[in-house]
PDB file of C-alpha atoms in Angstrom:
ATOM      1  CA  MET A1075     -24.164 -18.223  -7.188  1.00 68.00           C
ATOM      2  CA  PRO A1076     -20.554 -18.943  -6.860  1.00 80.00           C
ATOM      3  CA  TYR A1077     -17.718 -16.582  -7.659  1.00 82.00           C
ATOM      4  CA  ASP A1078     -16.350 -16.663 -10.976  1.00 84.00           C
ATOM      5  CA  LEU A1079     -12.527 -16.651 -10.474  1.00 85.00           C
ATOM      6  CA  ALA A1080     -12.510 -16.969 -14.190  1.00 86.00           C
ATOM      7  CA  LYS A1081     -14.198 -13.305 -14.447  1.00 86.00           C
ATOM      8  CA  GLU A1082     -11.440 -11.495 -13.070  1.00 86.00           C
ATOM      9  CA  THR A1083      -8.992 -12.612 -15.808  1.00 90.00           C
ATOM     10  CA  GLY A1084      -7.877  -9.379 -17.568  1.00 90.00           C
ATOM     11  CA  ASN A1085      -6.719  -5.681 -16.322  1.00 91.00           C
ATOM     12  CA  TRP A1086      -8.617  -3.756 -13.853  1.00 84.00           C
ATOM     13  CA  LYS A1087      -8.017  -0.256 -12.356  1.00 82.00           C
ATOM     14  CA  GLY A1088      -7.861  -0.448  -8.096  1.00 76.00           C
ATOM     15  CA  CYS A1089      -9.757   2.898  -6.712  1.00 72.00           C
ATOM     16  CA  GLY A1090     -12.189   4.024  -4.292  1.00 64.00           C
ATOM     17  CA  ASN A1091     -12.441   2.545  -0.388  1.00 70.00           C
ATOM     18  CA  SER A1092     -14.409   3.301   2.462  1.00 70.00           C
ATOM     19  CA  ASP A1093     -14.381   6.028   4.957  1.00 76.00           C
ATOM     20  CA  ASN A1094     -12.844   3.826   7.756  1.00 80.00           C
ATOM     21  CA  TYR A1095     -10.040   2.725   5.036  1.00 80.00           C
ATOM     22  CA  GLY A1096      -7.059   4.752   6.503  1.00 82.00           C
ATOM     23  CA  GLU A1097      -7.920   3.050  10.107  1.00 84.00           C
ATOM     24  CA  ILE A1098      -8.019  -0.146   8.781  1.00 80.00           C
ATOM     25  CA  LEU A1099      -4.304   0.522   6.631  1.00 80.00           C
ATOM     26  CA  GLN A1100      -2.609   2.107  10.459  1.00 82.00           C
ATOM     27  CA  LYS A1101      -3.785  -1.138  12.259  1.00 78.00           C
ATOM     28  CA  LEU A1102      -2.085  -3.052   9.058  1.00 77.00           C
ATOM     29  CA  GLY A1103       1.211  -0.858  10.069  1.00 77.00           C
ATOM     30  CA  VAL A1104       1.533   0.750   7.273  1.00 79.00           C
ATOM     31  CA  PRO A1105       3.399   4.185   8.132  1.00 83.00           C
ATOM     32  CA  PRO A1106       1.343   6.898   8.600  1.00 87.00           C
ATOM     33  CA  ASP A1107       2.912   9.266   6.073  1.00 88.00           C
ATOM     34  CA  MET A1108       1.928   6.421   3.415  1.00 84.00           C
ATOM     35  CA  VAL A1109      -1.434   6.338   4.433  1.00 85.00           C
ATOM     36  CA  PRO A1110      -2.767   9.557   2.566  1.00 86.00           C
ATOM     37  CA  LYS A1111      -0.799   8.507  -0.570  1.00 84.00           C
ATOM     38  CA  ILE A1112      -2.827   4.941  -0.959  1.00 81.00           C
ATOM     39  CA  LEU A1113      -6.130   6.334  -0.289  1.00 81.00           C
ATOM     40  CA  GLU A1114      -5.593   8.726  -3.451  1.00 83.00           C
ATOM     41  CA  ILE A1115      -3.682   6.001  -5.370  1.00 81.00           C
ATOM     42  CA  GLU A1116      -5.252   4.464  -8.348  1.00 82.00           C
ATOM     43  CA  TYR A1117      -3.149   1.250  -8.993  1.00 84.00           C
ATOM     44  CA  SER A1118      -3.346  -1.572 -11.917  1.00 88.00           C
ATOM     45  CA  VAL A1119      -4.278  -5.307 -11.449  1.00 90.00           C
ATOM     46  CA  GLU A1120      -3.532  -7.800 -14.556  1.00 95.00           C
ATOM     47  CA  MET A1121      -5.100 -11.068 -13.257  1.00 94.00           C
ATOM     48  CA  THR A1122      -4.524 -14.440 -14.991  1.00 96.00           C
ATOM     49  CA  VAL A1123      -6.381 -17.417 -14.109  1.00 95.00           C
ATOM     50  CA  SER A1124      -5.795 -21.304 -14.651  1.00 94.00           C
ATOM     51  CA  GLY A1125      -7.786 -23.938 -13.229  1.00 92.00           C
ATOM     52  CA  ASP A1126      -7.827 -23.267  -9.180  1.00 92.00           C
ATOM     53  CA  GLN A1127      -4.467 -20.911  -9.699  1.00 95.00           C
ATOM     54  CA  PHE A1128      -4.184 -17.458 -10.054  1.00 94.00           C
ATOM     55  CA  THR A1129      -1.884 -14.579 -10.440  1.00 97.00           C
ATOM     56  CA  TYR A1130      -2.105 -10.714  -9.545  1.00 92.00           C
ATOM     57  CA  LYS A1131       0.396  -8.643 -11.304  1.00 95.00           C
ATOM     58  CA  ILE A1132      -0.112  -5.287  -9.296  1.00 90.00           C
ATOM     59  CA  THR A1133       1.672  -1.903  -9.859  1.00 90.00           C
ATOM     60  CA  GLU A1134       1.015   0.712  -7.721  1.00 85.00           C
ATOM     61  CA  PHE A1135       3.816   3.836  -7.080  1.00 84.00           C
ATOM     62  CA  GLY A1136       5.771   2.468  -9.758  1.00 86.00           C
ATOM     63  CA  GLN A1137       6.443  -0.577  -8.314  1.00 87.00           C
ATOM     64  CA  THR A1138       5.188  -4.013  -9.422  1.00 90.00           C
ATOM     65  CA  SER A1139       4.624  -7.080  -7.421  1.00 91.00           C
ATOM     66  CA  VAL A1140       3.641 -10.827  -8.954  1.00 95.00           C
ATOM     67  CA  ASN A1141       2.016 -13.227  -7.009  1.00 96.00           C
ATOM     68  CA  THR A1142       0.329 -16.951  -7.431  1.00 97.00           C
ATOM     69  CA  PHE A1143      -2.355 -18.480  -5.519  1.00 97.00           C
ATOM     70  CA  THR A1144      -3.956 -21.993  -5.584  1.00 97.00           C
ATOM     71  CA  LEU A1145      -7.518 -21.735  -4.082  1.00 96.00           C
ATOM     72  CA  GLY A1146      -7.458 -23.434  -0.329  1.00 97.00           C
ATOM     73  CA  VAL A1147      -3.750 -23.207  -0.208  1.00 98.00           C
ATOM     74  CA  GLU A1148      -1.248 -21.287   2.117  1.00 97.00           C
ATOM     75  CA  SER A1149       0.667 -18.991   0.128  1.00 96.00           C
ATOM     76  CA  GLU A1150       3.370 -16.511   0.509  1.00 96.00           C
ATOM     77  CA  GLU A1151       2.304 -12.783  -0.906  1.00 93.00           C
ATOM     78  CA  GLN A1152       4.809  -9.811  -1.683  1.00 90.00           C
ATOM     79  CA  ASP A1153       3.623  -6.349  -1.920  1.00 82.00           C
ATOM     80  CA  ALA A1154       5.632  -3.949  -3.938  1.00 75.00           C
ATOM     81  CA  TRP A1155       7.749  -2.734  -0.770  1.00 75.00           C
ATOM     82  CA  GLY A1156       8.998  -6.356  -0.617  1.00 83.00           C
ATOM     83  CA  THR A1157       6.688  -7.492   2.538  1.00 84.00           C
ATOM     84  CA  LYS A1158       5.971 -10.739   2.843  1.00 90.00           C
ATOM     85  CA  ARG A1159       2.877 -12.639   4.234  1.00 90.00           C
ATOM     86  CA  MET A1160       1.068 -15.660   4.365  1.00 95.00           C
ATOM     87  CA  VAL A1161      -2.282 -15.595   2.569  1.00 95.00           C
ATOM     88  CA  THR A1162      -4.942 -18.549   1.739  1.00 97.00           C
ATOM     89  CA  TYR A1163      -7.377 -17.638  -0.929  1.00 95.00           C
ATOM     90  CA  SER A1164     -10.414 -19.754  -0.825  1.00 95.00           C
ATOM     91  CA  MET A1165     -14.009 -19.654  -2.440  1.00 93.00           C
ATOM     92  CA  GLU A1166     -17.449 -18.607  -0.008  1.00 92.00           C
ATOM     93  CA  GLY A1167     -20.871 -18.654  -2.016  1.00 90.00           C
ATOM     94  CA  ASP A1168     -20.522 -15.555  -4.083  1.00 90.00           C
ATOM     95  CA  SER A1169     -17.303 -14.365  -2.491  1.00 91.00           C
ATOM     96  CA  LEU A1170     -13.475 -14.929  -3.053  1.00 91.00           C
ATOM     97  CA  VAL A1171     -12.133 -14.290   0.326  1.00 95.00           C
ATOM     98  CA  ASN A1172      -8.436 -13.935   1.438  1.00 93.00           C
ATOM     99  CA  THR A1173      -7.705 -14.712   4.829  1.00 94.00           C
ATOM    100  CA  TYR A1174      -4.025 -13.758   6.670  1.00 92.00           C
ATOM    101  CA  PRO A1175      -2.805 -15.347   9.921  1.00 92.00           C
ATOM    102  CA  SER A1176      -0.657 -12.470  10.772  1.00 89.00           C
ATOM    103  CA  VAL A1177      -0.438  -9.464   8.522  1.00 83.00           C
ATOM    104  CA  ASP A1178       1.343  -7.477  10.037  1.00 80.00           C
ATOM    105  CA  GLY A1179       4.102 -10.206  11.063  1.00 82.00           C
ATOM    106  CA  LYS A1180       2.679  -9.735  14.870  1.00 86.00           C
ATOM    107  CA  GLY A1181      -0.194 -11.766  14.658  1.00 87.00           C
ATOM    108  CA  LEU A1182      -3.049  -9.755  13.407  1.00 85.00           C
ATOM    109  CA  HIS A1183      -5.253 -11.653  11.773  1.00 91.00           C
ATOM    110  CA  PHE A1184      -7.110 -10.150   8.770  1.00 88.00           C
ATOM    111  CA  ARG A1185      -9.894 -11.370   6.606  1.00 93.00           C
ATOM    112  CA  SER A1186     -11.799  -9.540   3.469  1.00 88.00           C
ATOM    113  CA  CYS A1187     -14.070 -10.954   1.267  1.00 91.00           C
ATOM    114  CA  ARG A1188     -14.627  -9.860  -2.527  1.00 86.00           C
ATOM    115  CA  ARG A1189     -17.509  -9.978  -5.018  1.00 88.00           C
ATOM    116  CA  PHE A1190     -18.762  -9.032  -8.097  1.00 83.00           C
ATOM    117  CA  LEU A1191     -21.310  -6.354  -8.063  1.00 82.00           C
ATOM    118  CA  ASP A1192     -21.422  -6.260 -11.832  1.00 78.00           C
ATOM    119  CA  ASP A1193     -19.134  -7.412 -14.865  1.00 74.00           C
ATOM    120  CA  ASN A1194     -17.127  -4.302 -14.366  1.00 73.00           C
ATOM    121  CA  THR A1195     -17.113  -3.837 -10.442  1.00 74.00           C
ATOM    122  CA  ILE A1196     -15.428  -5.899  -8.195  1.00 74.00           C
ATOM    123  CA  HIS A1197     -16.286  -4.809  -4.395  1.00 71.00           C
ATOM    124  CA  THR A1198     -13.890  -5.891  -1.415  1.00 77.00           C
ATOM    125  CA  ILE A1199     -15.145  -5.762   2.150  1.00 75.00           C
TER     126      ILE A1199
END
């Protein structure tokens, strides 16, 4: 079943992570002193969708970032710390995929997929 982007509309809470998430964060260039904080944080996500365009408003550590994307179009993303990077979102089967050609600004390619486990849970890998 294809990924239903409109189903993400609304407010979500981000939390929980895998055992190797800290290692992933380090490879992505997150400062070592921030890794434990990120592993413990719950953050809020507000998503709006209009056709193939969607906007994420993410609040974490008291900072808010707002980014708008169009499926299949490379766009600039800025995180809550002001770091900018290019990303392309696309649909692949039952997943929404985001691909960063240089997530760390040094050429590190990064890709993640998210899919619904049920009506209230999105799993990101």
